[in-house]
């Protein structure tokens, strides 16, 4: 799950919790109003019972004054229990404070997540310029001497391939390919629905295991539901070092593009049958 999806899920959950909280407050207010109405009715009826005529006082016989006695110490007063209104106020204050704290924490998390998207990492990692290695070493690993076997870079999420085609497509110029730079950095993400695309050594194609999209060694479209070829990243040379900018993906070549005759067709059986 991507960070953007996680952020959307967090927002949706927070909105749902807020709605539940407000519904609870409304229900509590309605119950308190009902209790207050019932209490006022009871008080009125009790007052009516006490409103009758009182009996006349009876004459008391005279008594001799008693001897003074010591008054007993008064018992300590018991704490009065909280009324329903007081208890409801305490609960409301607690819930309000708990909700405020959780919502503040959510805002902090969401703000930090947003800043992480807007503020790219300065060194290393996907979305930045990655040094893949020296040009000569990489050509030796993926070039003719190595059987044109592509090399996967996990940090940058791209396949590094050797390319000897004509480059007759604007995307090759946009990614820095030239006679002196015969390497391509192909984004491993399938342009159909985003699955990771492995390389099939038997067919020399990149074959998506999810829905069967297939791409040539150059990343150009070969078959399946994909709308175009694999996207790729710009490559530059910094001295003898190959630098791949994974923060600037370029849209892959359209269907029908075929610029390298040597790998225009599969070299063997498919790994993902049609």
Coordinates of C-alpha atoms in Angstrom, one line a residue:
X1 CA 0.0 0.0 0.0
X2 CA 1.4 3.3 -1.0
X3 CA 1.8 6.2 1.4
X4 CA -0.8 8.2 -0.4
X5 CA -3.3 5.4 0.0
X6 CA -2.4 5.1 3.7
X7 CA -3.0 8.9 4.1
X8 CA -6.4 8.6 2.4
X9 CA -7.4 5.7 4.7
X10 CA -6.3 7.7 7.8
X11 CA -8.4 10.7 6.6
X12 CA -11.4 8.5 6.0
X13 CA -11.1 6.8 9.4
X14 CA -10.8 10.2 11.1
X15 CA -13.9 11.6 9.4
X16 CA -15.8 8.5 10.4
X17 CA -14.7 8.8 14.1
X18 CA -15.6 12.4 14.1
X19 CA -19.1 11.6 12.8
X20 CA -19.6 8.9 15.4
X21 CA -18.4 11.3 18.1
X22 CA -20.8 14.1 17.1
X23 CA -23.7 11.5 16.9
X24 CA -22.9 10.4 20.4
X25 CA -22.9 14.0 21.7
X26 CA -26.3 14.6 20.1
X27 CA -27.8 11.5 21.6
X28 CA -26.5 12.4 25.1
X29 CA -28.0 15.9 24.8
X30 CA -31.3 14.4 23.9
X31 CA -31.2 12.0 26.9
X32 CA -30.3 14.9 29.3
X33 CA -33.2 17.0 27.9
X34 CA -35.6 14.0 28.5
X35 CA -34.3 13.5 32.0
X36 CA -34.7 17.2 32.8
X37 CA -38.3 17.2 31.6
X38 CA -39.1 14.1 33.7
X39 CA -37.5 15.6 36.8
X40 CA -39.4 18.9 36.6
X41 CA -42.7 17.0 36.3
X42 CA -41.9 15.0 39.5
X43 CA -41.0 18.1 41.4
X44 CA -44.3 19.8 40.5
X45 CA -46.4 16.9 41.6
X46 CA -44.5 16.6 45.0
X47 CA -45.0 20.3 45.6
X48 CA -48.7 19.9 45.0
X49 CA -49.0 17.3 47.7
X50 CA -47.3 19.5 50.2
X51 CA -49.6 22.4 49.4
X52 CA -52.5 21.2 51.7
X53 CA -53.6 22.9 55.0
X54 CA -51.3 22.0 57.9
X55 CA -52.8 20.8 61.2
X56 CA -53.0 23.3 64.0
X57 CA -50.2 23.0 66.6
X58 CA -51.2 21.2 69.8
X59 CA -50.6 22.6 73.2
X60 CA -47.6 21.1 75.0
X61 CA -47.5 20.6 78.7
X62 CA -45.0 22.7 80.7
X63 CA -41.9 20.8 81.6
X64 CA -39.1 21.6 84.0
X65 CA -35.9 22.7 82.5
X66 CA -33.6 19.7 82.0
X67 CA -30.1 19.7 83.3
X68 CA -27.5 20.7 80.7
X69 CA -26.0 17.8 78.8
X70 CA -23.0 17.5 76.6
X71 CA -23.8 17.6 73.0
X72 CA -22.6 14.6 70.9
X73 CA -20.0 15.4 68.3
X74 CA -21.6 15.7 64.9
X75 CA -20.9 12.8 62.5
X76 CA -18.6 13.7 59.5
X77 CA -20.6 14.7 56.5
X78 CA -20.7 12.2 53.7
X79 CA -19.7 13.3 50.2
X80 CA -22.7 14.0 48.1
X81 CA -22.9 11.7 45.0
X82 CA -22.6 13.4 41.7
X83 CA -25.8 14.1 39.9
X84 CA -26.5 12.9 36.4
X85 CA -25.9 16.3 35.0
X86 CA -22.5 16.6 36.7
X87 CA -21.5 13.1 35.5
X88 CA -22.5 13.9 32.0
X89 CA -20.4 17.0 32.0
X90 CA -17.3 15.1 33.2
X91 CA -17.7 12.5 30.5
X92 CA -18.2 15.1 27.9
X93 CA -15.0 16.9 29.0
X94 CA -13.1 13.7 28.9
X95 CA -14.3 12.7 25.5
X96 CA -13.7 16.2 24.2
X97 CA -10.1 16.2 25.4
X98 CA -9.5 12.7 24.1
X99 CA -10.8 13.6 20.7
X100 CA -8.8 16.8 20.6
X101 CA -5.6 14.9 21.5
X102 CA -6.3 12.2 18.8
X103 CA -7.1 14.8 16.2
X104 CA -4.0 16.8 17.0
X105 CA -1.9 13.6 16.6
X106 CA -3.6 12.9 13.3
X107 CA -2.8 16.3 12.0
X108 CA 0.8 15.9 13.0
X109 CA 1.1 12.6 11.3
X110 CA -0.7 13.8 8.1
X111 CA 1.5 17.0 8.1
X112 CA 4.7 15.0 8.4
X113 CA 3.5 12.6 5.6
X114 CA 2.7 15.5 3.3
X115 CA 6.1 17.1 3.9
X116 CA 7.8 13.8 3.2
X117 CA 6.2 13.9 -0.3
X118 CA 7.0 17.5 -0.9
X119 CA 10.5 17.4 0.4
X120 CA 12.5 14.7 -1.5
X121 CA 15.3 12.9 0.2
X122 CA 18.7 14.5 -0.5
X123 CA 20.8 11.3 -0.7
X124 CA 19.9 7.9 -2.1
X125 CA 16.6 6.1 -2.4
X126 CA 13.9 5.9 -4.9
X127 CA 12.9 9.3 -6.2
X128 CA 16.4 10.7 -6.3
X129 CA 19.5 10.5 -8.5
X130 CA 21.2 7.1 -7.9
X131 CA 24.7 6.2 -8.8
X132 CA 24.5 2.8 -10.4
X133 CA 28.2 2.2 -10.8
X134 CA 31.0 2.8 -13.4
X135 CA 30.0 2.7 -17.0
X136 CA 32.6 0.2 -18.1
X137 CA 31.7 -2.2 -15.2
X138 CA 28.0 -2.0 -16.0
X139 CA 28.5 -2.6 -19.7
X140 CA 30.5 -5.7 -18.8
X141 CA 27.6 -6.9 -16.6
X142 CA 24.7 -6.3 -19.0
X143 CA 26.4 -6.1 -22.5
X144 CA 27.2 -8.6 -25.2
X145 CA 29.9 -10.3 -23.1
X146 CA 27.2 -11.1 -20.5
X147 CA 24.6 -12.2 -23.0
X148 CA 22.6 -9.0 -22.7
X149 CA 21.2 -10.1 -19.3
X150 CA 19.7 -7.1 -17.6
X151 CA 20.7 -6.0 -14.1
X152 CA 18.1 -5.1 -11.5
X153 CA 18.7 -2.2 -9.2
X154 CA 16.6 -2.7 -6.0
X155 CA 17.3 0.8 -4.6
X156 CA 16.1 2.6 -7.8
X157 CA 13.5 0.0 -8.8
X158 CA 14.8 -0.2 -12.4
X159 CA 16.3 -2.7 -14.8
X160 CA 19.6 -1.7 -16.3
X161 CA 19.8 -3.0 -19.9
X162 CA 22.3 -2.7 -22.8
X163 CA 20.8 -1.2 -26.0
X164 CA 22.2 -1.2 -29.5
X165 CA 19.1 -0.2 -31.4
X166 CA 18.5 2.9 -33.6
X167 CA 16.9 5.0 -30.9
X168 CA 14.2 6.2 -33.3
X169 CA 11.8 7.4 -30.6
X170 CA 11.6 10.7 -28.7
X171 CA 11.9 8.9 -25.3
X172 CA 15.4 7.7 -26.1
X173 CA 16.6 11.3 -26.5
X174 CA 14.7 12.3 -23.4
X175 CA 16.5 9.6 -21.3
X176 CA 20.0 10.5 -22.5
X177 CA 20.7 7.5 -24.8
X178 CA 23.5 8.1 -27.3
X179 CA 26.3 6.2 -29.0
X180 CA 28.4 6.9 -25.9
X181 CA 25.7 5.9 -23.5
X182 CA 24.2 2.5 -24.5
X183 CA 22.4 1.8 -21.2
X184 CA 18.7 2.1 -20.5
X185 CA 17.1 2.3 -17.0
X186 CA 13.6 0.7 -17.3
X187 CA 11.1 1.2 -14.5
X188 CA 10.1 -2.2 -13.3
X189 CA 6.5 -1.2 -12.8
X190 CA 4.1 -2.6 -15.4
X191 CA 2.2 0.3 -17.2
X192 CA -1.0 -1.8 -17.3
X193 CA -1.9 -2.1 -13.5
X194 CA 1.4 -1.5 -11.7
X195 CA 2.7 -5.0 -11.0
X196 CA 6.5 -5.6 -10.8
X197 CA 7.8 -7.0 -14.1
X198 CA 10.5 -9.6 -14.0
X199 CA 12.8 -10.6 -16.9
X200 CA 12.4 -13.9 -18.6
X201 CA 15.9 -15.3 -19.6
X202 CA 14.3 -17.8 -21.9
X203 CA 12.4 -15.4 -24.1
X204 CA 14.6 -12.3 -23.4
X205 CA 11.3 -10.4 -22.7
X206 CA 10.0 -8.6 -19.6
X207 CA 6.8 -10.6 -18.8
X208 CA 4.3 -9.4 -16.3
X209 CA 3.0 -12.3 -14.2
X210 CA -0.3 -10.5 -13.3
X211 CA -2.0 -10.1 -16.7
X212 CA 0.5 -11.2 -19.3
X213 CA 1.8 -7.9 -20.6
X214 CA 5.1 -8.4 -22.4
X215 CA 8.0 -6.0 -23.3
X216 CA 11.1 -6.4 -25.4
X217 CA 14.6 -6.1 -23.9
X218 CA 14.5 -2.4 -24.8
X219 CA 11.3 -2.0 -22.8
X220 CA 9.2 -1.5 -26.0
X221 CA 5.8 -3.0 -26.1
X222 CA 5.5 -6.6 -27.5
X223 CA 2.1 -7.9 -26.4
X224 CA -0.7 -8.1 -23.8
X225 CA -3.0 -5.4 -22.3
X226 CA -0.3 -2.8 -21.6
X227 CA -1.0 0.5 -23.4
X228 CA 2.6 1.3 -24.2
X229 CA 6.2 0.3 -23.5
X230 CA 7.9 0.4 -20.1
X231 CA 8.5 3.8 -18.6
X232 CA 12.2 4.7 -18.1
X233 CA 14.5 7.0 -16.2
X234 CA 17.1 9.5 -17.5
X235 CA 20.7 8.5 -17.4
X236 CA 23.7 10.7 -17.3
X237 CA 27.5 10.3 -16.8
X238 CA 29.3 11.9 -13.9
X239 CA 32.9 11.2 -14.9
X240 CA 32.8 7.5 -15.4
X241 CA 29.8 7.0 -13.0
X242 CA 26.4 6.2 -14.3
X243 CA 23.7 8.3 -12.6
X244 CA 20.0 7.4 -12.9
X245 CA 17.5 10.0 -11.9
X246 CA 14.5 8.1 -10.5
X247 CA 12.7 11.3 -9.7
X248 CA 12.0 12.0 -13.4
X249 CA 10.3 9.0 -15.0
X250 CA 9.7 9.3 -18.7
X251 CA 6.7 7.8 -20.5
X252 CA 7.5 4.6 -22.4
X253 CA 7.4 4.4 -26.3
X254 CA 4.0 3.9 -27.8
X255 CA 2.7 0.6 -29.2
X256 CA 4.2 -0.3 -32.6
X257 CA 7.7 1.0 -31.7
X258 CA 10.4 -1.5 -32.6
X259 CA 13.9 -0.1 -32.9
X260 CA 16.2 -3.1 -32.3
X261 CA 15.9 -6.0 -34.8
X262 CA 18.0 -8.4 -32.7
X263 CA 15.4 -8.6 -29.9
X264 CA 12.3 -7.7 -31.9
X265 CA 11.0 -11.3 -31.2
X266 CA 11.3 -13.7 -28.3
X267 CA 14.5 -15.7 -28.3
X268 CA 12.8 -18.8 -26.7
X269 CA 9.7 -20.0 -24.9
X270 CA 7.6 -17.6 -22.9
X271 CA 7.7 -17.6 -19.1
X272 CA 4.1 -16.4 -18.9
X273 CA 2.0 -18.2 -21.6
X274 CA -0.4 -16.1 -23.6

